[in-house]
Amino acid sequence: MSLISLQSISKHYQMGEIQVTAIQNLTLDIEPGKFVVLLGPSGSGKTTLLNLISSIDVPSSGTIQIENVDITFLNRKQRAQFRRHKIGFIFQFFNLLPTLTALENVEFVLDLVGVSTENNKRTFNRKTIREVATIWLTDVGLEDRLNHFPSQLSGGEQQRVAIARALAKDPPIVVADEPTGNLDYVSGVAVLKLMKKLNKETNKTFIIATHNRQISKIADLVVAVQMGEISLFEQKQPENVENLIW
């Protein structure tokens, strides 16, 4: 059963008198728990595709279903609510709040969405929020950096905070747009290794948009995008992160 189903999706943008087609009649199904790489150069449509999956943008035509719910025609408020609970975001430039510590950055998101409980409800208890934020930062190896501000953290450490923040709210889908693009090789490999580990442990679906062909080697599913269309759809046995060289 598909977690994400895109059927005959197209996305057009109007630039003056010119209509630009970013995605053209694209159909894609993604199963739960997969580690997916959307691969393509700048301008290929991969980021647009990521934005459609995460409901940042809406298609010009076609339908999008997430967990068997049609999100195609949700209004802006409904899409924001959907993203809040269903999508965890990891960005190239981290997007941490500079005046908050690592712990407070994760808590900030949980203050908005609450913490999942066993009865499928959410609690906004402050003690529980702090406990969950601390657990996730510990899971990404930052237990000794909880009270450090972003300016006091390395790029790799900031991205680990962003990963903890994305996963702490317990979304079924985690999307990452060029998550290693602002990191050196060593930090980038460490972040990818962490994401693979969390993908396996949590069974959450990870979708990474990147131009780096090497990263596609560690994917369960590679979707190469060229001129708004899928040029390659490959399900395969992923390689070890340690084998990546770029």
XYZ file of N, CA and C in Angstrom:
738
model
N 0.843 -1.199 0.000
C 0.000 0.000 0.000
C 0.877 1.247 0.000
N 0.537 2.220 -0.833
C 1.328 3.437 -0.942
C 1.036 4.389 0.210
N 2.094 4.971 0.744
C 1.945 6.050 1.712
C 1.671 7.351 0.978
N 2.372 7.529 -0.144
C 2.267 8.736 -0.963
C 1.913 8.318 -2.386
N 0.898 8.932 -2.945
C 0.484 8.614 -4.305
C 0.219 9.900 -5.087
N 1.029 10.131 -6.110
C 0.851 11.267 -7.005
C 0.375 10.732 -8.346
N -0.757 11.238 -8.819
C -1.339 10.749 -10.058
C -1.463 11.871 -11.084
N -0.709 11.725 -12.173
C -0.772 12.662 -13.325
C -0.599 14.111 -12.883
N 0.429 14.341 -12.058
C 0.675 15.671 -11.509
C 1.396 16.564 -12.521
N 0.900 17.784 -12.664
C 1.603 18.822 -13.412
C 1.635 20.088 -12.569
N 2.694 20.864 -12.745
C 2.809 22.146 -12.055
C 3.358 23.177 -13.017
N 2.561 24.244 -13.222
C 2.954 25.327 -14.119
C 3.078 26.624 -13.334
N 4.048 27.434 -13.708
C 4.232 28.766 -13.129
C 4.139 29.801 -14.243
N 3.519 30.920 -13.921
C 3.420 32.005 -14.881
C 4.505 33.031 -14.593
N 5.388 33.260 -15.548
C 6.448 34.263 -15.421
C 6.242 35.300 -16.514
N 5.510 36.367 -16.151
C 5.143 37.356 -17.154
C 4.175 36.742 -18.148
N 4.529 36.767 -19.417
C 3.685 36.185 -20.450
C 4.055 34.735 -20.743
N 5.046 34.230 -20.057
C 5.539 32.877 -20.327
C 5.083 31.912 -19.245
N 4.581 30.781 -19.656
C 4.217 29.724 -18.718
C 5.364 28.712 -18.643
N 5.855 28.506 -17.426
C 6.953 27.569 -17.206
C 6.388 26.288 -16.592
N 6.743 25.166 -17.175
C 6.295 23.870 -16.661
C 7.406 23.265 -15.816
N 7.166 23.139 -14.499
C 8.161 22.569 -13.598
C 8.000 21.058 -13.470
N 6.743 20.576 -13.456
C 6.432 19.151 -13.389
C 5.406 18.858 -14.479
N 5.631 17.763 -15.225
C 4.754 17.456 -16.352
C 4.194 16.043 -16.255
N 2.900 15.937 -15.945
C 2.159 14.676 -16.012
C 2.912 13.538 -15.314
N 3.268 13.758 -14.072
C 4.116 12.815 -13.322
C 3.269 11.954 -12.396
N 3.519 10.663 -12.429
C 2.849 9.710 -11.537
C 3.908 8.986 -10.706
N 3.669 8.929 -9.384
C 4.670 8.349 -8.490
C 3.985 7.797 -7.245
N 4.363 6.585 -6.850
C 3.875 5.975 -5.610
C 5.065 5.612 -4.733
N 4.974 5.948 -3.444
C 6.046 5.672 -2.488
C 5.464 4.899 -1.316
N 6.089 3.771 -0.988
C 5.627 2.920 0.098
C 6.154 3.418 1.439
N 5.499 3.053 2.528
C 5.951 3.489 3.857
C 7.343 2.950 4.185
N 8.103 3.745 4.929
C 9.384 3.306 5.453
C 10.540 3.351 4.478
N 10.332 3.832 3.265
C 11.395 3.867 2.267
C 12.354 5.042 2.501
N 13.579 4.855 2.068
C 14.567 5.941 2.025
C 14.695 6.319 0.556
N 14.081 7.452 0.206
C 13.924 7.843 -1.196
C 14.851 9.016 -1.524
N 15.501 8.938 -2.682
C 16.297 10.059 -3.169
C 15.672 10.577 -4.462
N 15.292 11.858 -4.457
C 14.885 12.565 -5.672
C 16.137 13.197 -6.249
N 16.575 12.702 -7.387
C 17.866 13.084 -7.947
C 17.688 13.926 -9.203
N 18.425 15.017 -9.273
C 18.371 15.818 -10.487
C 19.146 17.108 -10.330
N 19.574 17.710 -11.446
C 20.299 18.986 -11.391
C 19.371 20.137 -11.044
N 19.951 21.283 -10.806
C 19.153 22.481 -10.551
C 18.226 22.739 -11.728
N 16.963 23.018 -11.428
C 15.988 23.296 -12.471
C 15.308 22.071 -13.048
N 15.608 20.883 -12.499
C 15.031 19.650 -13.043
C 13.589 19.427 -12.598
N 13.212 20.061 -11.473
C 11.857 19.892 -10.938
C 11.813 19.106 -9.638
N 12.986 18.674 -9.137
C 12.981 17.831 -7.929
C 12.507 18.587 -6.695
N 12.910 19.857 -6.552
C 12.468 20.634 -5.393
C 10.976 20.943 -5.491
N 10.499 21.225 -6.695
C 9.060 21.421 -6.886
C 8.302 20.163 -6.493
N 8.824 19.014 -6.892
C 8.189 17.744 -6.531
C 8.177 17.554 -5.018
N 9.286 17.889 -4.364
C 9.352 17.793 -2.905
C 8.335 18.725 -2.257
N 8.201 19.927 -2.802
C 7.242 20.896 -2.260
C 5.792 20.440 -2.443
N 5.518 19.738 -3.537
C 4.167 19.212 -3.755
C 3.851 18.084 -2.776
N 4.816 17.201 -2.569
C 4.615 16.096 -1.631
C 4.365 16.617 -0.221
N 5.077 17.685 0.147
C 4.970 18.224 1.510
C 3.897 19.303 1.638
N 3.124 19.527 0.594
C 1.990 20.468 0.556
C 2.399 21.930 0.735
N 3.684 22.225 0.509
C 4.102 23.629 0.452
C 3.490 24.281 -0.780
N 3.372 23.493 -1.837
C 2.787 23.972 -3.085
C 1.653 23.037 -3.490
N 0.822 23.486 -4.437
C -0.295 22.669 -4.913
C -0.134 22.445 -6.413
N -0.592 21.306 -6.917
C -0.438 21.023 -8.346
C -1.396 21.841 -9.201
N -0.995 22.059 -10.444
C -1.891 22.704 -11.406
C -2.940 21.724 -11.889
N -2.568 20.440 -11.917
C -3.514 19.380 -12.267
C -3.019 18.070 -11.667
N -3.909 17.085 -11.606
C -3.571 15.812 -10.993
C -3.973 15.775 -9.528
N -3.697 14.650 -8.875
C -4.094 14.476 -7.475
C -2.934 13.947 -6.642
N -2.952 14.312 -5.353
C -1.957 13.852 -4.396
C -2.683 13.262 -3.198
N -2.335 12.023 -2.851
C -2.889 11.385 -1.662
C -1.760 11.016 -0.712
N -1.958 11.336 0.563
C -1.032 10.968 1.628
C -1.826 10.163 2.658
N -1.367 8.966 2.958
C -2.103 8.077 3.880
C -3.574 7.959 3.474
N -3.801 7.804 2.165
C -5.135 7.633 1.578
C -6.049 8.836 1.749
N -5.465 9.985 2.093
C -6.236 11.229 2.190
C -5.842 12.145 1.032
N -6.830 12.605 0.277
C -6.560 13.492 -0.850
C -6.272 14.896 -0.329
N -5.036 15.354 -0.523
C -4.653 16.684 -0.035
C -4.617 17.717 -1.160
N -5.041 17.316 -2.347
C -4.895 18.168 -3.532
C -5.575 19.517 -3.375
N -6.764 19.517 -2.824
C -7.563 20.737 -2.813
C -7.707 21.343 -1.418
N -6.795 21.016 -0.526
C -6.817 21.650 0.784
C -6.527 23.142 0.645
N -7.183 23.960 1.474
C -6.868 25.391 1.445
C -5.577 25.650 2.224
N -5.157 26.890 2.257
C -3.859 27.225 2.863
C -3.790 26.830 4.335
N -4.857 27.106 5.070
C -4.881 26.760 6.497
C -4.840 25.252 6.694
N -5.578 24.525 5.884
C -5.602 23.063 5.987
C -4.245 22.468 5.616
N -3.581 23.049 4.625
C -2.256 22.551 4.236
C -1.244 22.792 5.350
N -1.347 23.940 6.002
C -0.440 24.237 7.112
C -0.642 23.237 8.250
N -1.891 22.909 8.515
C -2.212 21.923 9.556
C -1.675 20.545 9.171
N -1.813 20.212 7.904
C -1.298 18.930 7.409
C 0.219 18.856 7.586
N 0.931 19.891 7.161
C 2.397 19.909 7.294
C 2.814 19.819 8.753
N 2.082 20.489 9.598
C 2.442 20.550 11.020
C 2.504 19.156 11.638
N 1.593 18.290 11.219
C 1.499 16.977 11.858
C 2.062 15.838 11.016
N 2.153 16.014 9.712
C 2.512 14.883 8.848
C 3.910 14.971 8.237
N 4.524 16.160 8.238
C 5.800 16.338 7.541
C 6.852 16.893 8.491
N 8.004 16.237 8.539
C 9.167 16.782 9.230
C 10.131 17.344 8.199
N 10.618 18.560 8.421
C 11.452 19.238 7.429
C 12.907 19.330 7.885
N 13.824 19.017 6.954
C 15.261 19.220 7.160
C 15.759 20.059 5.988
N 16.370 21.212 6.290
C 16.740 22.158 5.249
C 18.254 22.208 5.050
N 18.650 22.692 3.879
C 20.079 22.824 3.567
C 20.773 23.779 4.534
N 20.095 24.868 4.894
C 20.702 25.888 5.750
C 20.151 25.824 7.181
N 19.635 24.657 7.574
C 19.282 24.300 8.947
C 18.024 24.996 9.464
N 17.894 26.322 9.224
C 16.702 27.077 9.654
C 16.430 26.969 11.149
N 17.494 27.013 11.947
C 17.331 27.046 13.398
C 17.119 28.493 13.846
N 16.406 28.658 14.939
C 16.202 29.998 15.502
C 17.452 30.378 16.283
N 18.146 31.440 15.888
C 19.462 31.744 16.464
C 19.451 32.140 17.927
N 18.305 32.625 18.419
C 18.243 33.076 19.813
C 17.805 31.968 20.771
N 17.591 30.768 20.230
C 17.193 29.627 21.051
C 18.313 28.591 21.078
N 18.439 27.894 22.192
C 19.417 26.817 22.296
C 18.953 25.616 21.462
N 19.833 24.628 21.351
C 19.460 23.410 20.633
C 18.196 22.800 21.233
N 18.158 22.704 22.547
C 16.996 22.138 23.231
C 15.749 22.970 22.967
N 15.882 24.269 23.054
C 14.738 25.162 22.858
C 14.242 25.132 21.406
N 15.140 24.919 20.439
C 14.720 24.818 19.042
C 13.812 23.619 18.832
N 14.132 22.496 19.469
C 13.283 21.310 19.345
C 11.992 21.503 20.133
N 12.101 22.084 21.320
C 10.913 22.329 22.143
C 9.938 23.269 21.441
N 10.455 24.233 20.702
C 9.615 25.216 20.024
C 8.608 24.532 19.102
N 9.072 23.540 18.342
C 8.173 22.805 17.446
C 7.154 22.003 18.245
N 7.610 21.373 19.326
C 6.696 20.570 20.141
C 5.670 21.435 20.868
N 6.036 22.674 21.166
C 5.069 23.608 21.753
C 3.908 23.863 20.788
N 4.189 23.759 19.489
C 3.163 24.009 18.474
C 2.300 22.788 18.200
N 2.922 21.600 18.178
C 2.187 20.407 17.750
C 1.901 19.428 18.879
N 2.594 19.588 20.001
C 2.420 18.651 21.102
C 3.231 17.381 20.899
N 3.147 16.484 21.861
C 3.862 15.211 21.835
C 2.861 14.081 21.684
N 3.154 13.154 20.763
C 2.269 12.013 20.546
C 2.183 11.150 21.808
N 0.972 10.677 22.099
C 0.767 9.778 23.236
C 0.287 8.434 22.719
N 0.204 7.458 23.625
C -0.153 6.093 23.233
C -1.564 5.992 22.665
N -2.467 6.854 23.087
C -3.855 6.798 22.607
C -4.069 7.665 21.363
N -2.951 7.936 20.661
C -2.999 8.687 19.395
C -3.494 10.122 19.569
N -3.294 10.656 20.778
C -3.601 12.060 21.027
C -2.288 12.797 21.260
N -2.366 14.069 21.597
C -1.158 14.863 21.809
C -1.251 15.622 23.127
N -0.130 15.682 23.803
C -0.073 16.419 25.052
C 0.856 17.617 24.899
N 0.509 18.702 25.591
C 1.331 19.911 25.569
C 1.968 20.162 26.936
N 2.065 19.107 27.712
C 2.689 19.200 29.023
C 4.152 19.620 28.885
N 4.552 20.667 29.588
C 5.896 21.229 29.433
C 6.984 20.237 29.825
N 6.754 19.495 30.889
C 7.759 18.522 31.318
C 7.947 17.440 30.269
N 6.839 16.965 29.696
C 6.908 15.930 28.672
C 7.617 16.452 27.430
N 7.318 17.684 27.039
C 7.974 18.287 25.877
C 9.479 18.361 26.083
N 9.904 18.777 27.263
C 11.347 18.852 27.528
C 11.984 17.465 27.510
N 11.297 16.487 28.056
C 11.831 15.123 28.070
C 11.992 14.577 26.655
N 10.984 14.776 25.816
C 11.031 14.262 24.448
C 12.108 14.979 23.645
N 12.210 16.297 23.782
C 13.250 17.050 23.075
C 14.638 16.581 23.485
N 14.818 16.331 24.770
C 16.108 15.856 25.271
C 16.429 14.467 24.728
N 15.437 13.607 24.679
C 15.639 12.249 24.154
C 16.082 12.295 22.694
N 15.429 13.123 21.893
C 15.776 13.172 20.478
C 17.157 13.779 20.253
N 17.499 14.803 20.987
C 18.838 15.373 20.845
C 19.901 14.385 21.314
N 19.579 13.589 22.308
C 20.494 12.530 22.735
C 20.633 11.477 21.650
N 19.521 11.140 21.005
C 19.540 10.131 19.935
C 20.415 10.559 18.756
N 20.508 11.862 18.504
C 21.349 12.328 17.391
C 22.750 12.709 17.866
N 23.078 12.354 19.119
C 24.440 12.524 19.611
C 24.784 13.892 20.148
N 23.771 14.645 20.593
C 24.018 16.009 21.066
C 23.659 16.182 22.547
N 23.766 15.120 23.322
C 23.377 15.204 24.729
C 24.231 16.195 25.515
N 25.442 16.480 25.019
C 26.312 17.433 25.717
C 26.257 18.826 25.094
N 25.300 19.052 24.160
C 25.201 20.345 23.473
C 23.796 20.941 23.595
N 23.032 20.453 24.557
C 21.631 20.869 24.674
C 21.478 22.369 24.839
N 22.358 22.984 25.596
C 22.197 24.392 25.946
C 23.087 25.311 25.113
N 23.577 24.798 23.989
C 24.380 25.611 23.078
C 23.473 26.264 22.043
N 23.819 27.491 21.677
C 23.097 28.196 20.626
C 23.644 27.776 19.263
N 22.861 27.959 18.180
C 23.326 27.561 16.852
C 24.710 28.108 16.495
N 24.992 29.340 16.894
C 26.296 29.944 16.585
C 27.445 29.230 17.289
N 27.131 28.444 18.301
C 28.144 27.703 19.043
C 28.282 26.261 18.562
N 27.537 25.918 17.519
C 27.548 24.564 16.979
C 28.156 24.542 15.588
N 28.781 23.431 15.231
C 29.291 23.260 13.873
C 28.122 23.045 12.921
N 28.395 23.105 11.609
C 27.337 22.867 10.629
C 26.710 21.495 10.795
N 27.542 20.471 11.004
C 27.018 19.129 11.197
C 26.158 19.015 12.433
N 26.556 19.698 13.511
C 25.775 19.679 14.744
C 24.446 20.407 14.556
N 24.468 21.521 13.832
C 23.220 22.238 13.564
C 22.253 21.371 12.756
N 22.794 20.615 11.797
C 21.921 19.754 11.014
C 21.366 18.613 11.858
N 22.124 18.159 12.843
C 21.622 17.142 13.768
C 20.465 17.691 14.615
N 20.571 18.941 15.022
C 19.459 19.576 15.740
C 18.232 19.623 14.835
N 18.452 19.970 13.563
C 17.340 20.039 12.615
C 16.694 18.668 12.422
N 17.500 17.618 12.418
C 16.963 16.261 12.284
C 16.149 15.898 13.523
N 16.679 16.207 14.705
C 15.939 15.950 15.945
C 14.622 16.713 15.948
N 14.656 17.950 15.512
C 13.442 18.771 15.464
C 12.405 18.169 14.512
N 12.866 17.668 13.365
C 11.957 17.100 12.374
C 11.282 15.831 12.886
N 12.037 15.004 13.607
C 11.517 13.710 14.046
C 10.764 13.776 15.371
N 11.045 14.783 16.173
C 10.446 14.855 17.509
C 8.930 14.938 17.466
N 8.380 15.554 16.434
C 6.921 15.680 16.376
C 6.245 14.435 15.807
N 7.043 13.399 15.483
C 6.540 12.077 15.096
C 5.714 12.104 13.813
N 6.282 12.658 12.722
C 5.562 12.652 11.455
C 5.829 11.347 10.703
N 4.913 10.922 9.829
C 5.182 9.724 9.028
C 6.188 9.963 7.912
N 6.362 11.241 7.521
C 7.219 11.579 6.378
C 8.231 12.643 6.800
N 9.490 12.416 6.444
C 10.549 13.403 6.670
C 11.118 13.785 5.311
N 11.105 15.076 4.981
C 11.644 15.539 3.704
C 12.879 16.391 3.958
N 13.854 16.253 3.073
C 15.115 16.980 3.219
C 15.536 17.517 1.866
N 15.732 18.826 1.777
C 16.145 19.469 0.529
C 17.638 19.794 0.619
N 18.453 19.038 -0.127
C 19.910 19.199 -0.135
C 20.478 19.246 1.296
N 20.221 18.236 2.113
C 20.623 18.303 3.525
C 22.124 18.322 3.764
N 22.918 17.915 2.756
C 24.380 17.951 2.908
C 25.007 19.080 2.110
N 24.176 19.898 1.465
C 24.688 20.918 0.554
C 25.515 21.997 1.220
N 25.329 22.192 2.523
C 26.061 23.240 3.232
C 27.064 22.643 4.220
N 27.403 21.352 3.993
C 28.302 20.664 4.907
C 29.545 20.174 4.171
N 30.639 20.034 4.903
C 31.824 19.400 4.328
C 31.571 17.901 4.206
N 32.481 17.211 3.518
C 32.288 15.792 3.233
C 32.099 14.963 4.503
N 32.972 15.143 5.485
C 32.913 14.339 6.702
C 31.590 14.555 7.428
N 31.194 15.823 7.574
C 29.924 16.127 8.248
C 28.742 15.609 7.442
N 28.823 15.728 6.108
C 27.740 15.259 5.254
C 27.516 13.765 5.371
N 28.597 12.999 5.363
C 28.490 11.547 5.500
C 27.924 11.186 6.875
N 28.358 11.899 7.905
C 27.859 11.638 9.266
C 26.353 11.893 9.348
N 25.891 12.961 8.713
C 24.462 13.280 8.726
C 23.663 12.226 7.959
N 24.177 11.795 6.809
C 23.487 10.769 6.034
C 23.429 9.445 6.794
N 24.514 9.116 7.466
C 24.547 7.887 8.267
C 23.499 7.941 9.371
N 23.354 9.110 9.992
C 22.347 9.295 11.037
C 20.938 9.162 10.465
N 20.701 9.759 9.308
C 19.375 9.695 8.700
C 19.011 8.265 8.316
N 19.973 7.521 7.794
C 19.717 6.117 7.469
C 19.390 5.310 8.723
N 20.117 5.580 9.783
C 19.896 4.885 11.054
C 18.483 5.164 11.573
N 18.081 6.424 11.549
C 16.764 6.795 12.054
C 15.656 6.264 11.148
N 15.902 6.237 9.859
C 14.941 5.659 8.921
C 14.667 4.197 9.261
N 15.723 3.467 9.560
C 15.583 2.047 9.888
C 14.906 1.849 11.248
N 15.293 2.664 12.226
C 14.778 2.496 13.585
C 13.325 2.946 13.730
N 12.941 4.006 13.035
C 11.604 4.578 13.197
C 10.608 4.122 12.133
N 11.126 3.578 11.021
C 10.299 3.169 9.877
C 9.542 4.347 9.264
N 10.065 5.540 9.452
C 9.485 6.709 8.806
C 10.034 6.821 7.381
N 9.242 7.401 6.513
C 9.655 7.571 5.122
C 10.503 8.834 4.995
N 11.720 8.668 4.495
C 12.621 9.796 4.262
C 12.675 10.074 2.757
N 12.506 11.343 2.387
C 12.591 11.742 0.982
C 13.605 12.871 0.874
N 14.694 12.622 0.160
C 15.789 13.582 0.042
C 15.889 14.066 -1.391
N 15.882 15.369 -1.584
C 16.136 15.960 -2.892
C 17.604 16.383 -2.950
N 18.312 15.935 -3.980
C 19.730 16.259 -4.093
C 20.182 16.213 -5.546
N 21.243 16.945 -5.833
C 21.881 16.852 -7.150
C 23.073 15.897 -7.107
N 23.422 15.424 -5.884
C 24.601 14.597 -5.670
C 24.283 13.129 -5.981
N 24.780 12.652 -7.120
C 24.486 11.290 -7.561
C 24.997 10.238 -6.584
N 26.072 10.557 -5.851
C 26.612 9.610 -4.896
C 25.581 9.242 -3.819
N 24.806 10.234 -3.389
C 23.826 10.002 -2.327
C 22.759 9.007 -2.756
N 22.483 8.940 -4.048
C 21.463 8.003 -4.530
C 21.866 6.548 -4.282
N 23.146 6.296 -4.047
C 23.611 4.925 -3.822
C 23.066 4.328 -2.520
N 22.699 5.177 -1.566
C 22.243 4.666 -0.262
C 20.721 4.600 -0.172
N 20.036 4.850 -1.281
C 18.573 4.883 -1.286
C 17.974 3.503 -1.525
N 16.774 3.278 -0.972
C 15.962 2.115 -1.347
C 15.297 2.359 -2.698
N 14.971 3.637 -2.926
C 14.285 4.030 -4.152
C 14.907 5.314 -4.691
N 15.328 5.282 -5.950
C 15.871 6.465 -6.614
C 14.877 6.934 -7.670
N 14.493 8.202 -7.579
C 13.617 8.803 -8.579
C 14.394 9.957 -9.200
N 14.897 9.731 -10.386
C 15.636 10.786 -11.097
C 14.638 11.635 -11.880
N 14.784 12.956 -11.759
C 13.864 13.891 -12.406
C 14.640 14.740 -13.415
N 14.107 14.849 -14.605
C 14.736 15.637 -15.663
C 13.648 16.386 -16.418
N 13.749 17.709 -16.441
C 12.779 18.558 -17.142
C 11.347 18.253 -16.711
N 11.182 18.036 -15.386
C 9.852 17.873 -14.833
C 9.238 16.505 -15.015
N 10.016 15.548 -15.532
C 9.507 14.196 -15.724
C 10.450 13.191 -15.074
N 9.938 12.013 -14.740
C 10.772 10.964 -14.161
C 11.574 10.302 -15.268
N 12.899 10.379 -15.155
C 13.772 9.742 -16.145
C 14.296 8.397 -15.661
N 14.183 8.146 -14.344
C 14.609 6.868 -13.778
C 13.831 6.595 -12.510
N 13.306 5.384 -12.406
C 12.639 4.915 -11.191
C 13.280 3.583 -10.861
N 14.085 3.547 -9.795
C 14.876 2.354 -9.502
C 14.759 1.973 -8.034
N 14.201 0.793 -7.773
C 14.199 0.220 -6.433
C 15.382 -0.741 -6.345
N 16.176 -0.603 -5.292
C 17.419 -1.357 -5.270
C 17.876 -1.620 -3.832
N 18.927 -2.411 -3.717
C 19.559 -2.659 -2.436
C 20.523 -1.511 -2.148
N 20.318 -0.779 -1.060
C 21.180 0.387 -0.799
C 22.590 -0.017 -0.395
N 23.558 0.821 -0.756
C 24.934 0.630 -0.338
C 25.147 1.259 1.042
N 26.269 0.948 1.662
C 26.622 1.543 2.943
C 27.044 2.992 2.755
N 26.684 3.827 3.713
C 27.045 5.248 3.647
C 28.562 5.410 3.597
N 29.295 4.535 4.273
C 30.746 4.636 4.319
C 31.382 4.515 2.938
N 30.644 3.980 1.964
C 31.193 3.805 0.623
C 31.089 5.058 -0.239
N 30.411 6.078 0.256
C 30.203 7.289 -0.546
C 31.487 8.113 -0.645
N 31.752 8.603 -1.852
C 32.891 9.493 -2.090
C 32.431 10.610 -3.022
N 32.666 11.841 -2.587
C 32.412 12.984 -3.497
C 33.355 14.129 -3.206
